[in-house]
Each structure stands twice: as structure tokens, then as C-alpha cells.
């Protein structure tokens, strides 16, 4: 099967899909795209179903050569994008001819771009998903969670064609510059925190630690006073843990499935995408949101993208 040949792999390029669902009770994290919004738009531009495998490109610096005629779409981080040296629009779909070379430069804002192909990239699923999870050694092209390497081939058999290019309407394209205000559903152990500590979490700005990764976004700031916790429980993506050092951790797609740190609440599922685009040392702020409002927005998001 032909596909896209990797000439430059970038710092971290991973095959992802909708995630490895139904295995967290056995300790397997779901993985999947960190920025669900950008990934969903990349697939929608090509009429691919929700969760069709695509490539998550961290920071950029990727070069791919097409071995077949197909259509591609790129959404997410703002980075230079060119096809055989001709500039292409991001948040758009465009045709690619066999032999053409696609180049993605380093991101100017945002952290992750999503490259989709008509009908999706092909790889053998592991526990029902092709999502690459490096820590557990699952998924990806080799089935062991490995990132792309020079010389790899991304198989694709997409034969669907389109009559013209298309782009995401500008109101739906996020601006990754500036300090984001992220919404939090308070809960879990929030009632165990002193009121001034809970209010302090929302009142101050936090800085994203350079030690953040696909497992968790670590925050740096004035430490919170942490209530005692005597047991562990199941945790999911978006959970805000507060370890003994008082520096919160927001769990991301490759999160562990059990945790013993107190939980302050959960990041709004749609704001997890904005967090995924924040660079190290970026300042972020938080504001409360109700469960009902978050659920209503998430239902609308899923309806629009056909999940």
C-alpha cells in the first residue's frame, strides 16, 4: 500500500485517533488526540468520520513525500505550510499529487498541528485503537507506541476526491496567542480545600511547566495548601490533581487511570484542546463553570462533528 514517506519526522509526531476506549479499568490510558477541536476539524474537512486516524505533529519541522494522489487537511498550530515550495493555507484541505513534498515548519503559535488524509491513515489497531501511547508501548505504526521516524511510511488508501479546496470558517479557528481563560468544573475534593485556597486557585495566574507532557499539564505558581487524602480512586482526562507540593496537575490524554492526590475539579472537556496548544511557561487563568453548561456545550460539539 502506498502512502506518505517520512523525510523529516519532527520532535514528536504520533499517529492518533479517537482514543483507546474501554480499557481504563485494566490500567490502560485512552491516549488519542490532545486537541480534539483541531483534530475533529481536520477530519471533517475530508468528510472522514469522527476519530479517523490522523497525525499529531508537536512543534512542526516535518517533511513528507506523497506516493499517491490524495487530499490532505492540516489544522491546529499556526506553522508555515508548503507543498513543493508553494504556500498552503492551514485549517484547509488541498489536493496532493504523487511525488509532491509537503513541508511543515516550526509552529509560530500553538504547539500541535493535525494532518489528516482522505479516508484516514492505515495501521493495525491495538486494543481497538491505533493511537500511539509511548509510556505503555501501544499503537502507532509499529504497534509499540513509537513516534514517526525518518523512512517510515504512513499508509493511506484514500481515493475520495473533492471538486475544490475548502477551509474552516474563520470564527471557528482559535487564536492560540495570549493568556487563555480555562473553565473548571469544581468537585471531587474541592469541599475539603479551605475556601481561601479554592478562591486563590481561580484568582491567580499559573504558569505551564516545561515538564508538562501528554500525560499531564503541570502548573507552577504560589502553592496551594493541600487537604489530606487517605485513598486512591479512578481518574480521567481533565482531572485537576493537587500533589503535596501544592502545584496542580491537569491530566491529559495519556493519563494514568488511578490517583491518590486530592482532586480540585475537572477542566472543561472543550478547554482541554486550548490547554494542549499552550507552550511551556505560558500563563493561564481559570474560571468556574457549571456541570450543566459544560455538558450542553459538549453535546453540541459532538452533534456537530457526528460523534
Short mmCIF file of C-alpha atoms in Angstrom, two decimals:
data_model
loop_
_atom_site.label_atom_id
_atom_site.label_comp_id
_atom_site.label_asym_id
_atom_site.label_seq_id
_atom_site.Cartn_x
_atom_site.Cartn_y
_atom_site.Cartn_z
CA UNK A 1 0.00 0.00 0.00
CA UNK A 2 1.29 3.46 -0.87
CA UNK A 3 1.19 6.43 1.45
CA UNK A 4 3.27 9.33 2.73
CA UNK A 5 7.01 8.73 3.14
CA UNK A 6 8.61 10.46 6.15
CA UNK A 7 11.60 12.61 5.12
CA UNK A 8 11.70 14.61 8.37
CA UNK A 9 9.86 13.38 11.46
CA UNK A 10 9.91 16.46 13.72
CA UNK A 11 10.43 16.44 17.51
CA UNK A 12 7.37 14.25 18.22
CA UNK A 13 4.88 13.07 15.60
CA UNK A 14 2.36 10.46 16.70
CA UNK A 15 -0.44 8.58 15.00
CA UNK A 16 -3.68 9.23 16.91
CA UNK A 17 -7.39 8.56 16.61
CA UNK A 18 -10.40 8.87 18.91
CA UNK A 19 -8.58 7.01 21.68
CA UNK A 20 -8.37 3.57 23.23
CA UNK A 21 -11.76 3.32 24.91
CA UNK A 22 -12.99 0.68 27.35
CA UNK A 23 -9.69 -0.37 28.92
CA UNK A 24 -9.13 2.08 31.76
CA UNK A 25 -10.43 -0.43 34.32
CA UNK A 26 -7.36 -2.53 33.42
CA UNK A 27 -4.96 0.41 33.79
CA UNK A 28 -4.69 1.32 30.08
CA UNK A 29 -4.92 5.04 29.35
CA UNK A 30 -7.08 6.14 26.40
CA UNK A 31 -4.47 8.26 24.55
CA UNK A 32 -5.93 9.95 21.43
CA UNK A 33 -5.54 13.48 20.06
CA UNK A 34 -4.72 16.14 22.66
CA UNK A 35 -6.54 18.87 20.72
CA UNK A 36 -9.92 17.32 19.93
CA UNK A 37 -11.14 20.51 18.25
CA UNK A 38 -8.33 20.77 15.68
CA UNK A 39 -8.31 17.02 15.05
CA UNK A 40 -12.08 16.95 14.53
CA UNK A 41 -11.91 19.81 12.01
CA UNK A 42 -9.06 18.18 10.07
CA UNK A 43 -11.16 15.03 9.62
CA UNK A 44 -14.37 16.94 8.91
CA UNK A 45 -12.73 18.87 6.06
CA UNK A 46 -12.12 15.50 4.37
CA UNK A 47 -15.52 14.03 5.29
CA UNK A 48 -13.80 11.44 7.48
CA UNK A 49 -15.82 10.01 10.39
CA UNK A 50 -15.06 11.09 13.96
CA UNK A 51 -11.86 9.52 15.27
CA UNK A 52 -10.38 8.60 11.87
CA UNK A 53 -6.60 8.10 12.34
CA UNK A 54 -4.50 11.20 11.70
CA UNK A 55 -1.07 12.53 12.61
CA UNK A 56 -0.45 14.72 15.66
CA UNK A 57 2.62 16.87 14.98
CA UNK A 58 4.22 18.56 18.00
CA UNK A 59 6.03 21.83 17.21
CA UNK A 60 6.38 21.08 13.46
CA UNK A 61 9.56 20.53 11.37
CA UNK A 62 8.03 17.65 9.40
CA UNK A 63 8.51 16.77 5.74
CA UNK A 64 6.51 14.12 3.89
CA UNK A 65 6.54 12.91 0.30
CA UNK A 66 3.34 11.63 -1.29
CA UNK A 67 3.44 8.30 -3.13
CA UNK A 68 -0.12 8.60 -4.42
CA UNK A 69 -2.68 11.21 -5.41
CA UNK A 70 -4.82 12.14 -2.41
CA UNK A 71 -6.26 15.01 -0.37
CA UNK A 72 -4.83 16.32 2.89
CA UNK A 73 -6.03 18.70 5.60
CA UNK A 74 -4.00 20.48 8.28
CA UNK A 75 -5.48 22.18 11.35
CA UNK A 76 -4.15 23.34 14.70
CA UNK A 77 -0.94 25.23 15.46
CA UNK A 78 -0.03 28.15 13.22
CA UNK A 79 3.00 26.96 11.27
CA UNK A 80 4.48 27.51 7.79
CA UNK A 81 2.90 25.02 5.39
CA UNK A 82 4.02 24.43 1.81
CA UNK A 83 3.59 21.89 -0.98
CA UNK A 84 6.58 21.70 -3.35
CA UNK A 85 7.56 25.14 -2.09
CA UNK A 86 4.13 26.71 -2.68
CA UNK A 87 2.47 28.08 0.45
CA UNK A 88 -0.74 26.37 1.56
CA UNK A 89 -3.45 27.58 3.91
CA UNK A 90 -3.76 25.94 7.29
CA UNK A 91 -7.21 24.92 8.59
CA UNK A 92 -7.86 23.83 4.99
CA UNK A 93 -7.95 20.81 2.68
CA UNK A 94 -5.95 20.63 -0.53
CA UNK A 95 -5.04 18.07 -3.23
CA UNK A 96 -1.64 16.35 -3.33
CA UNK A 97 -0.13 14.61 -6.34
CA UNK A 98 2.18 11.60 -6.19
CA UNK A 99 5.77 12.77 -5.81
CA UNK A 100 4.84 16.08 -4.15
CA UNK A 101 6.64 17.12 -0.96
CA UNK A 102 4.72 18.58 1.97
CA UNK A 103 6.70 20.70 4.42
CA UNK A 104 5.55 21.90 7.84
CA UNK A 105 7.82 24.41 9.57
CA UNK A 106 8.11 25.21 13.26
CA UNK A 107 4.98 26.49 15.00
CA UNK A 108 4.63 30.26 15.38
CA UNK A 109 1.76 29.92 17.85
CA UNK A 110 0.19 26.81 19.31
CA UNK A 111 2.01 23.54 19.87
CA UNK A 112 0.32 20.82 17.84
CA UNK A 113 -0.87 20.51 14.25
CA UNK A 114 -3.09 17.72 12.94
CA UNK A 115 -2.56 16.23 9.49
CA UNK A 116 -5.44 14.19 8.10
CA UNK A 117 -5.72 12.29 4.83
CA UNK A 118 -8.83 11.31 2.87
CA UNK A 119 -10.14 8.03 4.37
CA UNK A 120 -7.50 8.14 7.12
CA UNK A 121 -4.09 6.62 7.72
CA UNK A 122 -3.91 2.83 7.98
CA UNK A 123 -2.32 0.91 10.87
CA UNK A 124 -3.13 -2.24 12.81
CA UNK A 125 -5.19 -1.34 15.90
CA UNK A 126 -4.03 -2.39 19.37
CA UNK A 127 -6.90 -2.85 21.85
CA UNK A 128 -9.20 -1.23 19.33
CA UNK A 129 -7.14 1.88 18.58
CA UNK A 130 -4.10 2.96 16.56
CA UNK A 131 -3.31 5.79 18.99
CA UNK A 132 0.38 5.83 19.91
CA UNK A 133 1.00 5.71 23.66
CA UNK A 134 4.72 5.75 24.32
CA UNK A 135 4.68 5.00 28.06
CA UNK A 136 2.66 1.81 27.68
CA UNK A 137 4.13 0.88 24.29
CA UNK A 138 0.82 0.66 22.44
CA UNK A 139 -0.37 1.73 18.99
CA UNK A 140 1.33 3.75 16.30
CA UNK A 141 2.70 2.39 13.04
CA UNK A 142 4.67 -0.38 14.76
CA UNK A 143 2.07 -1.26 17.40
CA UNK A 144 4.55 -0.32 20.15
CA UNK A 145 3.73 3.35 20.57
CA UNK A 146 6.76 4.65 18.68
CA UNK A 147 6.79 8.17 17.19
CA UNK A 148 7.44 8.63 13.48
CA UNK A 149 10.99 8.10 12.26
CA UNK A 150 12.70 9.12 9.01
CA UNK A 151 11.97 6.43 6.42
CA UNK A 152 8.59 5.43 7.88
CA UNK A 153 5.63 5.20 5.53
CA UNK A 154 2.18 6.38 6.59
CA UNK A 155 -0.11 4.04 4.62
CA UNK A 156 -3.21 5.62 3.14
CA UNK A 157 -5.59 4.32 0.55
CA UNK A 158 -7.80 7.37 0.24
CA UNK A 159 -9.40 7.55 -3.19
CA UNK A 160 -12.05 10.08 -2.28
CA UNK A 161 -11.70 13.25 -4.34
CA UNK A 162 -13.14 16.72 -3.97
CA UNK A 163 -14.06 19.27 -6.59
CA UNK A 164 -12.31 22.12 -4.78
CA UNK A 165 -10.28 23.03 -1.69
CA UNK A 166 -12.10 24.21 1.43
CA UNK A 167 -11.25 25.96 4.68
CA UNK A 168 -12.67 26.17 8.19
CA UNK A 169 -14.66 29.42 8.59
CA UNK A 170 -12.54 31.94 10.48
CA UNK A 171 -14.84 32.24 13.56
CA UNK A 172 -14.07 28.58 14.36
CA UNK A 173 -10.29 28.97 14.19
CA UNK A 174 -8.83 29.52 17.67
CA UNK A 175 -6.26 32.21 18.37
CA UNK A 176 -3.50 30.50 20.35
CA UNK A 177 -1.81 33.76 21.31
CA UNK A 178 -2.33 35.45 24.66
CA UNK A 179 -3.33 34.13 28.08
CA UNK A 180 -6.24 31.67 27.88
CA UNK A 181 -9.06 31.63 30.44
CA UNK A 182 -9.88 27.97 31.03
CA UNK A 183 -13.10 26.75 32.62
CA UNK A 184 -13.14 24.35 35.56
CA UNK A 185 -15.95 22.21 36.97
CA UNK A 186 -15.23 22.20 40.71
CA UNK A 187 -15.84 18.92 42.50
CA UNK A 188 -14.10 15.85 43.81
CA UNK A 189 -12.29 17.01 46.95
CA UNK A 190 -12.93 20.72 46.33
CA UNK A 191 -15.02 20.99 49.52
CA UNK A 192 -12.00 19.75 51.51
CA UNK A 193 -9.87 22.71 50.43
CA UNK A 194 -10.02 25.82 52.60
CA UNK A 195 -12.22 28.39 50.91
CA UNK A 196 -9.37 30.87 50.54
CA UNK A 197 -7.26 28.19 48.81
CA UNK A 198 -10.04 27.37 46.36
CA UNK A 199 -10.61 31.04 45.61
CA UNK A 200 -6.87 31.57 45.28
CA UNK A 201 -6.69 28.92 42.55
CA UNK A 202 -9.10 30.96 40.43
CA UNK A 203 -7.75 34.38 41.42
CA UNK A 204 -4.14 33.95 40.34
CA UNK A 205 -2.35 33.20 37.09
CA UNK A 206 -0.50 29.90 36.75
CA UNK A 207 2.44 29.10 34.53
CA UNK A 208 2.67 25.94 32.45
CA UNK A 209 5.72 23.92 33.49
CA UNK A 210 8.21 22.76 30.82
CA UNK A 211 7.89 19.31 32.42
CA UNK A 212 4.34 19.00 31.07
CA UNK A 213 3.66 16.22 28.57
CA UNK A 214 0.86 14.14 27.06
CA UNK A 215 0.28 12.58 30.49
CA UNK A 216 -0.26 15.77 32.45
CA UNK A 217 -0.01 19.57 32.28
CA UNK A 218 1.90 20.74 35.35
CA UNK A 219 1.20 24.20 36.75
CA UNK A 220 3.64 26.46 38.58
CA UNK A 221 2.61 29.21 40.98
CA UNK A 222 2.02 30.01 44.62
CA UNK A 223 1.44 26.57 46.18
CA UNK A 224 -1.98 25.56 47.41
CA UNK A 225 -2.45 24.10 50.88
CA UNK A 226 -3.46 20.51 50.25
CA UNK A 227 -6.05 18.59 52.30
CA UNK A 228 -5.24 15.05 53.43
CA UNK A 229 -6.30 12.12 51.28
CA UNK A 230 -6.24 8.52 52.50
CA UNK A 231 -7.37 6.59 49.43
CA UNK A 232 -6.93 6.32 45.67
CA UNK A 233 -9.67 6.43 43.07
CA UNK A 234 -10.15 6.28 39.33
CA UNK A 235 -9.23 9.43 37.40
CA UNK A 236 -9.99 10.65 33.90
CA UNK A 237 -8.76 13.24 31.46
CA UNK A 238 -9.11 16.80 32.71
CA UNK A 239 -8.93 15.87 36.41
CA UNK A 240 -7.03 18.51 38.40
CA UNK A 241 -4.86 16.79 40.97
CA UNK A 242 -3.05 18.71 43.71
CA UNK A 243 0.01 16.80 44.98
CA UNK A 244 1.75 17.57 48.32
CA UNK A 245 3.87 20.36 46.78
CA UNK A 246 0.65 22.31 46.07
CA UNK A 247 1.34 22.66 42.33
CA UNK A 248 -1.72 21.39 40.38
CA UNK A 249 -1.50 18.81 37.60
CA UNK A 250 -4.19 18.64 34.87
CA UNK A 251 -4.39 15.11 33.48
CA UNK A 252 -4.17 14.82 29.70
CA UNK A 253 -4.83 12.08 27.13
CA UNK A 254 -2.08 9.68 28.28
CA UNK A 255 -3.07 9.98 31.96
CA UNK A 256 -2.79 7.20 34.49
CA UNK A 257 -6.09 5.56 35.47
CA UNK A 258 -5.78 5.71 39.30
CA UNK A 259 -4.64 8.56 41.53
CA UNK A 260 -4.36 9.35 45.22
CA UNK A 261 -3.87 13.13 45.17
CA UNK A 262 -6.83 15.35 46.14
CA UNK A 263 -8.94 16.49 43.19
CA UNK A 264 -9.92 20.12 42.91
CA UNK A 265 -12.18 19.52 39.93
CA UNK A 266 -12.08 18.90 36.18
CA UNK A 267 -11.11 21.07 33.25
CA UNK A 268 -13.98 21.70 30.81
CA UNK A 269 -13.59 18.98 28.10
CA UNK A 270 -13.56 21.57 25.30
CA UNK A 271 -10.92 23.69 27.04
CA UNK A 272 -8.56 20.71 27.14
CA UNK A 273 -7.93 21.45 23.46
CA UNK A 274 -6.86 25.02 24.22
CA UNK A 275 -4.57 23.82 27.01
CA UNK A 276 -2.94 21.36 24.57
CA UNK A 277 -1.81 24.33 22.46
CA UNK A 278 -0.11 26.23 25.30
CA UNK A 279 3.71 26.35 25.20
CA UNK A 280 5.97 25.93 28.23
CA UNK A 281 5.97 29.00 30.52
CA UNK A 282 2.61 30.16 29.12
CA UNK A 283 0.45 31.80 31.79
CA UNK A 284 -3.13 30.54 32.14
CA UNK A 285 -6.06 31.53 34.32
CA UNK A 286 -9.13 29.59 35.40
CA UNK A 287 -12.80 30.36 35.99
CA UNK A 288 -15.62 28.15 37.34
CA UNK A 289 -18.25 26.61 35.06
CA UNK A 290 -21.30 24.53 35.91
CA UNK A 291 -21.65 20.87 35.01
CA UNK A 292 -24.86 21.57 33.08
CA UNK A 293 -23.26 24.29 30.94
CA UNK A 294 -20.25 22.08 30.18
CA UNK A 295 -22.49 19.14 29.27
CA UNK A 296 -24.64 21.27 26.95
CA UNK A 297 -21.59 22.62 25.08
CA UNK A 298 -20.05 19.17 24.79
CA UNK A 299 -23.27 17.67 23.40
CA UNK A 300 -23.41 20.44 20.78
CA UNK A 301 -19.76 19.81 19.87
CA UNK A 302 -20.33 16.07 19.44
CA UNK A 303 -23.50 16.59 17.40
CA UNK A 304 -21.71 18.94 15.02
CA UNK A 305 -18.79 16.54 14.45
CA UNK A 306 -21.00 13.44 14.23
CA UNK A 307 -19.78 11.50 17.23
#
